[in-house]
Structure formats: structure tokens, C-alpha cells
XYZ file of C-alpha atoms in Angstrom:
655
model
C 75.496 79.792 114.127
C 78.887 81.873 115.062
C 78.997 80.882 119.240
C 78.066 76.738 118.570
C 81.345 77.123 115.349
C 83.619 79.342 117.884
C 82.727 76.011 120.002
C 83.793 73.529 118.035
C 86.880 75.000 117.585
C 87.863 75.938 120.782
C 86.654 72.150 122.169
C 89.237 71.343 118.873
C 92.223 72.600 118.975
C 92.205 71.741 123.290
C 93.360 68.566 120.847
C 96.071 70.196 118.890
C 99.301 68.916 119.738
C 100.538 73.344 118.489
C 100.255 74.554 121.761
C 101.933 71.469 123.393
C 104.811 72.333 120.960
C 104.845 75.858 122.293
C 104.841 74.463 125.554
C 107.713 72.454 125.267
C 109.660 75.328 123.749
C 108.846 77.047 127.280
C 109.974 74.775 129.136
C 113.652 74.821 127.157
C 113.558 79.312 128.358
C 111.590 80.205 130.901
C 111.983 83.462 132.547
C 115.099 83.926 134.789
C 117.919 81.754 132.944
C 120.826 83.317 132.618
C 121.306 84.470 129.453
C 124.726 84.660 127.541
C 124.013 85.484 124.297
C 122.143 88.423 123.594
C 121.648 87.285 120.358
C 119.724 83.929 121.887
C 117.666 86.661 124.479
C 117.042 88.791 121.101
C 115.477 85.327 119.753
C 113.196 85.174 123.297
C 111.865 88.278 123.125
C 109.773 87.089 120.230
C 108.993 84.179 121.067
C 107.388 85.568 124.174
C 105.508 88.528 121.687
C 104.498 85.052 120.042
C 106.405 86.762 116.444
C 107.576 82.819 115.991
C 108.512 83.528 112.409
C 111.212 86.227 113.594
C 112.174 84.701 116.091
C 112.899 81.154 114.002
C 114.592 83.271 111.239
C 116.444 85.489 113.687
C 117.778 82.451 115.656
C 118.894 80.752 112.468
C 120.999 84.127 111.328
C 122.307 84.202 114.769
C 123.218 80.305 114.477
C 124.324 81.063 110.605
C 127.287 83.581 112.150
C 128.110 80.887 115.383
C 126.278 83.750 117.736
C 124.485 81.508 120.197
C 127.376 79.173 121.462
C 126.715 79.338 124.785
C 122.637 77.808 124.272
C 123.882 75.585 121.250
C 121.710 72.915 122.904
C 118.450 75.155 123.674
C 118.612 77.101 120.981
C 118.502 74.190 118.840
C 115.728 72.467 120.939
C 113.963 75.650 120.882
C 114.395 75.831 116.135
C 113.582 72.267 116.698
C 110.302 73.031 118.935
C 109.002 76.024 116.364
C 109.686 74.034 113.094
C 107.013 72.106 114.743
C 104.939 74.316 115.772
C 104.761 75.071 111.904
C 104.092 71.025 111.303
C 107.152 70.904 110.042
C 107.658 67.442 111.917
C 110.532 65.705 109.543
C 112.792 68.861 109.793
C 112.078 68.485 113.615
C 112.810 64.508 113.752
C 116.345 65.634 111.694
C 117.118 67.938 114.579
C 116.357 66.152 117.318
C 118.071 62.934 115.724
C 121.560 65.659 115.164
C 120.314 66.859 119.000
C 121.349 63.400 120.688
C 124.000 62.648 118.125
C 126.279 65.167 119.000
C 125.159 63.732 122.848
C 122.765 66.405 123.981
C 121.202 66.419 127.599
C 118.766 63.450 127.779
C 116.006 65.205 129.515
C 116.518 67.395 126.437
C 115.974 64.217 124.433
C 113.926 62.863 126.022
C 111.044 66.111 124.981
C 111.988 66.828 121.723
C 111.180 62.655 121.340
C 107.973 62.897 123.576
C 106.658 66.166 121.087
C 107.833 64.889 118.121
C 105.531 62.227 119.107
C 102.381 64.330 119.729
C 102.457 65.802 116.138
C 102.828 62.792 114.246
C 100.003 61.606 116.272
C 98.036 64.887 115.321
C 98.430 64.966 111.623
C 97.710 60.530 111.790
C 100.459 59.793 111.453
C 100.435 57.195 113.836
C 103.649 54.446 113.441
C 105.545 57.659 112.855
C 104.582 58.929 116.300
C 105.606 54.966 117.948
C 108.485 55.524 116.096
C 109.097 59.168 117.869
C 107.700 57.954 121.757
C 109.740 55.006 121.368
C 112.603 56.853 121.762
C 112.245 58.309 124.711
C 114.038 56.912 127.660
C 114.250 57.879 131.389
C 114.107 61.046 130.907
C 111.075 62.897 130.456
C 109.382 65.274 133.218
C 106.957 64.555 135.816
C 104.614 66.484 134.666
C 104.883 64.780 130.924
C 104.826 60.405 132.355
C 101.213 60.450 132.006
C 100.655 62.402 129.421
C 103.130 60.290 127.989
C 100.824 57.107 129.049
C 97.563 59.287 127.371
C 99.287 59.216 123.637
C 100.814 55.755 123.989
C 97.130 54.411 124.685
C 95.271 57.053 121.693
C 98.708 54.875 119.270
C 96.802 51.762 120.164
C 93.346 52.742 119.630
C 94.678 54.555 116.661
C 95.733 50.437 115.331
C 92.731 49.306 117.714
C 94.529 47.265 119.985
C 91.981 47.867 121.979
C 93.000 45.027 124.671
C 96.041 46.159 124.853
C 95.095 50.055 125.202
C 93.296 48.658 128.525
C 95.841 46.791 129.877
C 97.955 50.181 129.858
C 95.210 52.719 130.702
C 93.922 49.563 133.817
C 98.111 50.449 135.222
C 97.249 54.343 135.253
C 94.184 54.109 137.125
C 95.032 51.528 138.918
C 96.678 52.358 142.529
C 99.962 51.004 143.458
C 99.141 47.133 145.219
C 95.297 47.536 143.971
C 93.708 44.968 141.984
C 90.546 47.301 140.178
C 90.652 49.882 138.251
C 89.961 53.104 140.883
C 89.273 55.854 138.157
C 89.004 58.973 140.715
C 92.755 57.181 141.989
C 94.554 60.726 139.592
C 94.226 64.380 140.070
C 95.574 64.963 137.107
C 94.211 66.636 134.372
C 94.432 64.149 131.639
C 93.042 61.481 134.037
C 89.312 62.553 133.625
C 90.279 61.222 129.340
C 92.192 58.720 130.891
C 88.728 56.783 132.239
C 86.999 57.732 129.023
C 90.176 56.176 127.096
C 90.092 53.084 128.920
C 85.890 52.863 129.063
C 85.932 52.929 126.172
C 88.642 50.432 125.041
C 87.325 47.890 127.202
C 84.098 48.137 125.758
C 85.632 47.302 122.181
C 87.298 45.251 123.422
C 84.680 43.034 124.722
C 84.580 43.915 128.169
C 81.542 46.070 127.928
C 80.521 45.195 131.830
C 83.398 46.709 132.173
C 83.648 49.494 130.202
C 80.033 50.882 130.668
C 80.871 50.724 134.688
C 83.692 53.309 134.014
C 81.927 55.214 131.652
C 79.165 55.267 133.720
C 81.020 56.594 136.406
C 81.917 59.425 133.907
C 79.325 60.637 133.707
C 77.407 60.801 136.555
C 80.798 62.674 138.309
C 80.221 66.189 138.333
C 81.652 68.554 136.219
C 83.263 72.276 137.365
C 84.229 73.823 134.076
C 83.676 73.234 130.157
C 85.946 71.163 129.054
C 84.350 68.879 132.031
C 81.444 69.024 131.008
C 82.012 67.777 127.376
C 83.856 65.035 128.732
C 81.091 64.231 130.829
C 79.100 64.706 127.826
C 81.081 62.572 125.386
C 80.822 59.474 128.276
C 77.449 59.950 128.363
C 76.067 59.717 124.533
C 79.352 56.871 124.327
C 77.275 54.698 127.128
C 73.708 55.024 125.336
C 74.906 54.608 121.608
C 76.930 51.031 123.615
C 74.101 49.657 124.728
C 71.725 50.995 121.493
C 74.268 49.124 119.498
C 73.746 46.276 122.351
C 69.924 45.933 122.006
C 69.132 47.769 126.170
C 67.475 50.576 125.016
C 65.806 51.215 127.996
C 69.715 51.143 129.865
C 70.616 53.862 126.881
C 67.175 56.040 127.935
C 69.583 57.451 131.563
C 72.917 58.113 130.088
C 71.101 60.185 126.998
C 69.127 61.764 129.683
C 71.990 63.236 132.247
C 73.220 64.902 128.262
C 73.537 68.729 128.912
C 70.223 70.318 126.069
C 72.426 72.972 124.781
C 76.193 71.660 124.087
C 78.545 69.958 121.033
C 76.715 66.290 121.635
C 73.277 67.167 122.626
C 71.950 66.933 118.821
C 72.860 63.238 118.902
C 71.866 62.607 122.567
C 69.007 63.687 121.865
C 68.264 61.346 118.483
C 70.045 58.797 120.680
C 67.228 59.191 123.362
C 64.432 59.115 120.800
C 64.946 55.867 118.900
C 65.616 54.926 122.149
C 62.195 55.322 123.011
C 60.709 54.017 119.419
C 62.861 50.177 120.496
C 60.786 51.110 123.183
C 57.850 50.455 122.061
C 56.648 54.743 123.438
C 56.725 56.632 120.318
C 54.933 59.609 121.870
C 58.369 59.753 124.052
C 60.117 59.473 120.841
C 57.569 62.553 119.958
C 59.627 65.056 122.786
C 63.587 64.621 121.868
C 63.127 64.596 118.202
C 60.042 67.170 118.208
C 63.034 69.984 119.909
C 66.233 68.409 117.623
C 63.945 68.702 114.098
C 63.324 72.526 115.059
C 67.583 73.079 115.305
C 69.465 74.219 112.241
C 70.059 71.043 109.287
C 73.505 71.481 109.056
C 73.626 68.668 111.100
C 73.666 65.150 110.648
C 70.666 64.955 113.021
C 68.804 67.188 112.896
C 67.967 66.113 109.173
C 67.252 62.164 110.505
C 65.074 64.204 113.378
C 62.866 65.172 110.860
C 61.249 61.811 108.990
C 61.645 59.991 112.549
C 58.731 62.904 113.919
C 56.840 61.678 111.058
C 58.117 58.325 112.052
C 56.731 59.059 115.237
C 53.940 60.113 114.191
C 52.822 56.854 112.084
C 53.342 55.278 114.963
C 50.668 56.381 117.313
C 48.106 56.303 114.175
C 48.393 59.511 113.220
C 48.688 59.248 109.629
C 47.270 62.222 108.877
C 49.850 65.155 111.118
C 53.142 61.871 110.041
C 52.092 62.835 106.090
C 51.796 66.274 106.461
C 55.535 66.092 108.056
C 56.909 64.303 105.743
C 55.823 66.150 103.211
C 57.097 69.682 105.218
C 60.113 67.717 105.594
C 60.403 66.596 101.731
C 60.361 70.791 101.635
C 62.708 71.614 103.539
C 64.601 68.644 101.759
C 64.457 70.657 98.989
C 65.192 74.885 99.946
C 67.956 72.920 102.268
C 69.591 71.011 98.899
C 69.191 75.211 96.689
C 70.926 76.196 99.933
C 73.511 73.744 99.396
C 74.167 74.514 95.885
C 73.834 77.676 96.131
C 76.534 77.622 98.981
C 78.763 75.295 96.445
C 78.364 77.639 93.367
C 79.877 80.369 96.586
C 82.481 78.623 96.973
C 83.531 77.647 93.728
C 83.692 81.093 92.782
C 86.163 82.655 95.693
C 84.103 83.654 98.021
C 84.485 81.748 100.635
C 88.253 81.656 100.559
C 88.705 85.366 99.960
C 86.492 86.119 102.853
C 88.237 84.151 105.219
C 91.535 85.524 104.049
C 89.567 88.416 104.574
C 88.862 88.543 108.561
C 92.096 86.244 109.131
C 94.513 88.255 107.116
C 98.008 85.932 108.009
C 100.402 89.502 110.341
C 102.078 85.011 111.115
C 102.530 81.922 110.583
C 102.119 78.689 112.743
C 100.717 75.561 113.110
C 98.999 77.192 116.776
C 96.067 79.673 114.412
C 92.523 78.695 114.554
C 90.130 79.714 112.433
C 87.560 81.929 114.531
C 84.607 83.382 112.600
C 82.217 82.884 109.733
C 82.049 85.095 106.733
C 80.344 86.512 104.715
C 78.522 84.824 102.503
C 75.036 83.037 101.262
C 73.992 80.313 103.873
C 76.738 80.305 105.744
C 75.722 77.365 109.001
C 76.099 75.424 105.729
C 80.521 76.322 106.618
C 80.529 75.381 110.247
C 80.715 72.220 109.702
C 83.633 72.718 107.301
C 85.357 74.866 108.451
C 86.165 73.253 111.044
C 87.494 70.433 110.612
C 90.587 69.183 111.245
C 91.119 68.396 107.179
C 90.217 71.932 106.057
C 91.697 74.058 109.152
C 94.927 72.333 108.318
C 94.072 73.398 104.408
C 93.878 76.899 105.157
C 96.656 77.277 107.738
C 98.265 75.865 104.103
C 96.768 78.748 102.517
C 97.564 81.735 105.298
C 100.708 80.485 105.618
C 102.001 80.389 101.813
C 100.273 84.375 101.850
C 101.926 85.556 104.641
C 104.898 84.340 102.707
C 103.699 85.443 99.902
C 104.069 89.208 101.174
C 107.411 88.487 102.996
C 109.197 87.662 99.761
C 107.957 90.314 98.259
C 108.577 92.720 100.608
C 112.380 91.418 100.623
C 112.815 91.901 97.831
C 111.902 95.698 97.443
C 114.751 95.483 100.484
C 117.273 94.253 97.823
C 116.420 96.813 95.741
C 116.938 99.710 98.524
C 119.866 98.303 99.691
C 121.376 98.324 96.241
C 120.516 101.742 96.079
C 122.283 102.145 99.264
C 125.218 100.386 98.040
C 125.667 102.165 95.023
C 125.154 105.540 97.279
C 128.014 103.788 98.965
C 130.246 103.215 95.642
C 130.012 106.761 94.100
C 130.539 108.852 98.163
C 133.919 106.041 97.515
C 134.730 107.437 94.074
C 134.082 111.334 94.846
C 136.109 110.923 97.724
C 139.285 108.632 97.335
C 141.696 111.668 95.319
C 140.595 113.994 97.425
C 141.736 111.885 100.492
C 144.846 110.783 98.387
C 145.719 114.416 97.970
C 145.848 115.184 101.625
C 147.746 111.424 102.517
C 150.432 112.490 100.163
C 150.665 116.349 101.627
C 151.801 114.740 104.411
C 155.579 112.953 104.729
C 155.544 110.815 107.086
C 158.824 110.114 106.497
C 160.573 114.016 106.965
C 158.331 114.087 109.798
C 159.294 111.464 111.776
C 163.040 112.580 111.467
C 162.166 115.948 113.353
C 160.331 113.536 115.969
C 164.716 111.622 115.854
C 165.736 116.005 116.253
C 163.673 115.637 118.794
C 164.924 112.633 120.510
C 168.347 114.183 120.368
C 168.047 117.021 121.732
C 165.408 115.378 124.524
C 168.812 112.943 125.063
C 171.235 115.901 124.897
C 169.444 118.466 127.458
C 168.831 115.959 129.961
C 172.685 115.025 129.435
C 173.620 118.696 130.397
C 171.137 118.297 133.099
C 171.271 122.398 132.774
C 168.501 123.506 131.673
C 168.978 126.451 128.988
C 167.132 123.806 126.753
C 164.612 124.088 128.032
C 163.695 127.433 128.905
C 161.204 129.696 127.778
C 160.600 132.469 125.349
C 160.425 135.257 128.396
C 163.808 133.260 130.205
C 165.635 133.484 126.611
C 165.097 136.846 126.456
C 166.909 137.936 130.687
C 169.777 135.369 129.176
C 170.475 137.137 125.659
C 170.108 140.350 127.814
C 172.528 138.865 130.656
C 175.462 137.771 128.029
C 174.934 141.453 126.591
C 175.169 143.394 129.772
C 177.719 141.084 130.728
C 180.203 141.631 127.162
C 179.442 144.975 127.508
C 181.325 145.147 131.041
C 183.687 143.255 130.015
C 184.724 145.053 127.207
C 185.658 147.940 129.909
C 182.159 150.325 128.658
C 182.969 152.969 130.792
C 179.033 153.073 132.802
C 177.837 154.693 136.147
C 178.503 152.754 139.663
C 179.928 150.071 137.012
C 180.645 147.483 140.580
C 177.010 148.416 141.876
C 176.115 147.146 138.137
C 178.112 143.954 137.734
C 176.509 143.316 141.003
C 172.712 142.845 139.750
C 174.079 141.708 136.291
C 175.928 138.008 138.723
C 172.466 138.280 141.212
C 170.297 138.374 137.960
C 172.692 135.344 136.132
C 172.394 133.616 138.996
C 168.946 133.968 140.079
C 167.883 132.965 136.254
C 170.217 130.567 136.041
C 168.223 128.961 139.967
C 164.993 129.402 138.141
C 165.750 126.736 135.498
C 166.809 124.527 137.336
C 164.142 124.584 140.011
C 162.121 124.182 135.999
C 163.681 121.070 134.661
C 162.596 118.244 135.701
C 158.879 118.764 134.845
C 160.189 119.974 131.525
C 161.592 117.069 130.948
C 158.841 115.035 131.901
C 156.552 117.377 129.937
C 158.848 116.740 127.211
C 158.781 113.591 126.967
C 155.039 113.421 127.182
C 154.716 115.551 123.633
C 157.995 113.387 122.907
C 155.482 110.361 122.932
C 152.176 111.887 122.351
C 154.289 112.847 118.973
C 155.815 108.990 118.488
C 151.200 108.324 119.527
C 149.914 110.637 116.463
C 152.285 109.409 114.260
C 152.118 105.394 115.034
C 148.131 106.844 114.250
C 149.020 108.222 111.789
C 150.829 105.499 110.124
C 147.582 102.803 110.326
C 145.957 105.389 108.664
C 148.068 105.766 105.452
C 147.948 102.203 106.359
C 143.987 100.884 106.089
C 143.997 103.413 103.497
C 145.825 101.463 100.955
C 144.579 98.704 102.273
C 141.028 100.161 101.665
C 142.032 100.603 97.964
C 142.666 97.214 97.681
C 139.303 95.897 99.850
C 136.544 98.298 99.595
C 136.099 97.745 95.943
C 136.350 93.853 95.781
C 134.005 94.609 98.533
C 130.840 96.110 96.406
C 131.415 93.447 93.928
C 131.137 91.615 96.372
C 128.743 93.320 97.577
C 126.747 94.081 94.768
C 126.843 89.489 93.422
C 124.774 88.906 97.215
C 123.244 91.481 96.596
C 122.032 90.038 92.434
C 121.989 86.201 93.709
C 118.923 87.393 96.936
C 117.005 88.960 93.953
C 117.387 86.427 91.944
C 116.365 84.026 94.174
C 113.683 86.011 95.078
C 112.073 86.895 91.874
C 111.981 82.027 91.651
C 110.825 82.301 94.926
C 107.857 84.524 94.586
C 105.974 82.784 91.183
C 106.548 78.518 92.827
C 104.466 80.683 96.316
C 102.009 82.026 93.705
C 101.500 79.092 91.680
C 102.046 76.906 95.738
C 99.121 78.858 96.944
C 96.351 78.664 94.061
C 96.570 75.076 94.180
C 96.675 75.095 97.618
C 93.712 77.849 97.689
C 92.443 74.904 95.012
C 92.676 72.440 97.239
C 90.657 74.497 100.063
C 87.457 74.858 97.760
C 87.817 71.280 96.969
C 88.178 70.358 100.726
C 84.421 72.700 100.993
C 82.734 71.438 98.243
C 83.923 68.213 98.498
C 82.114 67.999 102.608
C 79.133 70.286 101.461
C 78.922 67.077 97.869
C 79.040 65.414 100.975
C 75.346 67.178 102.781
C 73.641 67.141 99.792
C 74.271 62.958 99.588
C 73.104 62.922 102.893
C 70.179 65.609 102.116
C 69.469 62.892 99.142
C 69.626 59.878 101.171
C 66.636 61.503 103.861
C 64.127 62.482 101.443
C 64.216 59.808 98.898
C 63.601 57.485 102.239
C 60.454 60.463 103.311
C 59.031 60.124 99.679
C 59.280 56.422 100.117
C 56.800 56.302 103.314
C 55.089 58.983 101.934
C 54.831 57.023 98.262
C 53.874 53.985 101.199
C 51.499 56.374 103.013
C 48.906 57.353 99.831
C 49.191 53.475 98.794
C 47.364 52.487 102.002
C 44.705 55.207 102.182
C 44.201 53.985 98.835
C 43.504 51.006 100.053
C 41.967 51.671 102.905
C 39.727 53.731 100.335
C 38.532 50.822 98.080
C 38.197 48.165 101.200
C 34.593 47.456 103.151
C 34.457 49.660 106.294
C 33.556 46.410 108.099
C 37.264 44.881 106.967
C 39.669 48.099 108.209
C 40.756 46.159 111.172
C 41.583 43.711 109.555
C 45.240 45.038 108.967
C 47.469 45.083 111.886
C 48.268 47.952 112.777
C 51.836 47.033 113.514
C 52.653 46.078 109.702
C 50.725 48.811 108.855
C 53.103 51.282 111.130
C 56.545 49.147 109.426
C 55.168 49.994 105.733
C 56.755 54.078 106.269
C 59.578 53.254 108.842
C 62.341 55.093 107.713
C 66.011 53.086 107.788
C 67.361 54.269 109.653
C 70.815 55.172 109.614
């Protein structure tokens, strides 16, 4: 049962347009494209990780702060594609219209409108899908042109324009210059589907001969994979039932025989093959497929019908005892199945279905690309396989799952707003505690006095450069030597009696000259160092002035920033608190809708079961009536009754 359910889901997903939307978005964000905005790269990173919620929210934030201006059009197409992947086709349409109004590239525009049409068709909005498809110009990429024609034909078929759809599909499947359809002319992946649609369109438009021939060719074509096998089976079932409706049971049998015994269409094929045999007055041959079908799961209408078709066939063969036994067994099975359906309905109404699904499919992300793939643990889960695989239930449960995700996301951000409020309070306290100390230190440093000292040093440097004697740049040792030489020179000038005065005078003269020469040698380098030091002083003073100005500015701005952040956090908190009950209420409404869809489907199964039960009881009553009539008739008159008439009394009404 699980495997059959998954097969149904997978095949339903193949027809989904959400995957095509992401293919479209991927065409706009292919690896290897040169990125000029890091924030757009961050968006693509999340996109390729299949984290579409993070991708679109990050993208919208980046667009708000104008961080992806270099990729404006690509970013908008990506946003529109993600909107489509969530089923928000109206919002996506507005984005595409805005792109067109501002003159985006025709190729981008055409691709956007094409996939918008795809999504609208998927959601059953046929007229809206046609409007979007009509907006597609001549710049659509070649790989999508055939899909465009296939989509147009599907829209025509949905509107009942079978002849127009057949004309379009004939042109798609006919080589240039040919006069008849050539279904094998195209090797593209969508070609078999185009041929199948053409066959259906031809049959429904009245050209049964050509349509049947095309479906017959598809039904005989070799299949390389499950998708091809499924399409082949579908073509054979369509061909077989078309022949049955046309009153040609002999023609229906070969087509139905080609359907796989185990596949999505096998139940319907077995039922149809049995009715074809019955129509050919071969009830014994009809028993074979009907008996096989009757042993399968009862969640399929074809199986239920087989349960009363088998006793009908026995009655046709004259095996009235076996027919009665099978009818009674069918009635008992139907009654038991009805009680099981009641149990399933009660479980759904008690919330076990939704709770079980949510437990096994916790929403880590949201979007239309997700598919339900596992049955919940509950009584008689097999009843739910066709329900859960249906498009209405899938869409409704996706909405519920997305609302659950949004509720948790809002709760998460509500907690974050509280954390941000605490962070803001901490920063306010830190600002209040550090400001007095900073102001005190600022008052200790008088920039005016420092500037005066700088001017004095600058004047001294200029004077030293003018004097160019080097003494202004002498170091401590050189200053000490200068003073000693000056004292000796003064002593000699004063006539102090010294031994060897002549020698001392000469030595003093030589020392003074050497010192003067050394100061002259170091003058240029020391002027350069002094200029560098003065420049560093200027830099330090400028930095101090900027910091002083920043401190003054901060005293004006920081309280205003704190107030603005506090107001913003308060507004966000209020908005979150307002959204949370709305999401909770919507989730509850959606939960009720999901349960109603499931209950309605199960009630429909009960109604169908009641109809088959009524047919079976009516047939049993006829069998009993005939048995009573036969009991009171003379033995030699039993042959007077027409077998055909008698058997006709127990034929169940064929749905």
C-alpha cells in the first residue's frame, strides 16, 4: 500500500509546475555567472541548498538596502520564481509586470510569463493561464518552445476546444512539408505527451479513426523507464475504453491486454477487459481479470466493482449457487469496509490524520516543491492513500504545513526581538557608565595648549633651518660637550694660569671645530626627523580633534539611535504579536479544511460502497425470487424460462 501511494505521489509530482518554476529560476542563476554583488551570491547559496525561505527573505532584505543593484533584473526574476514556487502567482505576476514596464530583457520577460502560465494551469486557473501565455513573445529559449505548445494544447483541451487542440498538436508532431502526423518525428522528452494529447483530442473532436491509430501506436511503443511505461499504459487504457464506449469490445481487448498487470492503470484495465469479455458473451473469460482484481485492496472503485462483477459472471455462466455466495460475500465485505471507513472518518475527525502527518513531515522549510510521501499511523491507513495522493489534499496540507512553519518562525523571531531588547539595554547602560569617564579624560587633554606647543615647535624648527648651525638639533652629549668647551674657552680668555696653556688652547680649538663639524654633518638628517615628528604631531592632533568632534556628535546621536532602535523593536514586537494569533487562527481553519477534504473523500467512498451494496442486495433478492419461483414450478417446466432472461435479472447495474 505504501509503495502504491508513493507511486501515485511521484507520478502526480511529475505533472507539477513547481519543479518547472525552480528550473526557470535556475536558468537565471546558473553556476559560472559572474557575481558582482556578494549579497546576491549569498542568496544563490541558500537557493542551491534548497533553503528557499532563507533565500527569498535574504534577497528581499538585500533589495531593501540596495545591495544587489548589479543584478537587479536577475534578482527580481529569482524573487518572482520563488514566489511562484510558493504558489503566490498573483504576487509573481505583479513582479513580472514591473519587470516588463521597466524594460527588462525580452528573454527574461518571456521566460517569466511562460512559467507563470504553467503555475496558473497547475492551480486550475485556465483563463488566467491563457492570459499569461499570450504575453510570451518570440524570445523564449528553444528548449521551452515545445513545452509552450504543449501547454497551449492543454489549455485548449481544458476549455473543450478539441479540434483546435488537435490542429495545434498535429503541427507540433508533423515534420515540415509532411501531410500527415508523424508521431515519431520528435525526440524531445515532451513529444510522447504531445502525441498522447493529440490522440485524445482527435477522439474527442470526432476523428476516432486517426485518434485511435495514434493511441494504438503509443500503446505499442517500447518503454525504457517507468514514466514511459505509465504513458503507454495510459494510452492503452484510453484506447480500450474509447472502444468500449463506441460499442467495439473486440477492439478494446488487445489494447487492454497490453497494460501491465501491476501499475497505476492496471485496475482499470482489468475491469475494462472483463467488461469487454462480458460484452462478447464470454463470462468465463471475464472471470479471470475480475477475480484477480477482486483480490486487491478495496480502496479503488474498480476493485469494488469487481466484487459484484464476479458473481454477475457466475450468474451468466449459470452457476447461481456460486453467484449467490459471491454476492453475499461482497455484501459482507462491503459492510465490513463501511465500518472500517467509519473508523477512519472518526480518526480523521479526532485529529489523528493531521497530527500523524505533521509528526512525520515536520516543516523545516516551506514551498510548493515539497510532496507528501508517507502514510500516517492510524486505523485502516489504506483508505487514505487515494485521498492523500489527490491534488486538493496535497495543496491543503501544504498550506497547513507552511502555516505551522511560519508560526514557529514568528515565535523564533519574537524571542529574538526580546534578546535584541536586552542587548540594546546593555548597550545603553554601557554608554551611560562610560560617558562620564570619557568626558573626564577628554577635559584633561586641552587641545588648545597642545596646538600652541605645536606652533612653538614649528617656529623653532623654522628658525633652526634658517640658522643652519646644527646646535638646535644637538643631543644631550653634544650639549654637554658644547658647555664644557664654552667653559674652557671662557677660562682661557680670562687668563687663568694653566700648565701647558698653549697645548690646552689648541686642544679646545680642535674639539670645538670637531663638534661644529659633527653638528653640521647631522643637520640635514635631524631636520628631516624633526619634520617627521612635527607631521606626526599634526596627525595626532587631527585625530584627537576628530575624536573630540565624534564624542560631541555621539552625545547627540547615540541617545537618538537608542530611542529609534527601541521604537523599532517595539513596533516589530507588536507586529509579531499581532501576526502570531492570525497564523494560529489560519492554521486552525486550514486544519479543519484538511480534515474536511479527507472526510469528504472517505464519505464519497462510503457512498460508492453503499451503491455497490445496494446493487449486490438487489441481485441477491432476484436470485432468491427466482429460486422460489423455480421451487413451485413443475420440474418439467423449468426449461420454459429463458436463460437469458433469468440471467438478466441478476445483472448488476454497471457504473
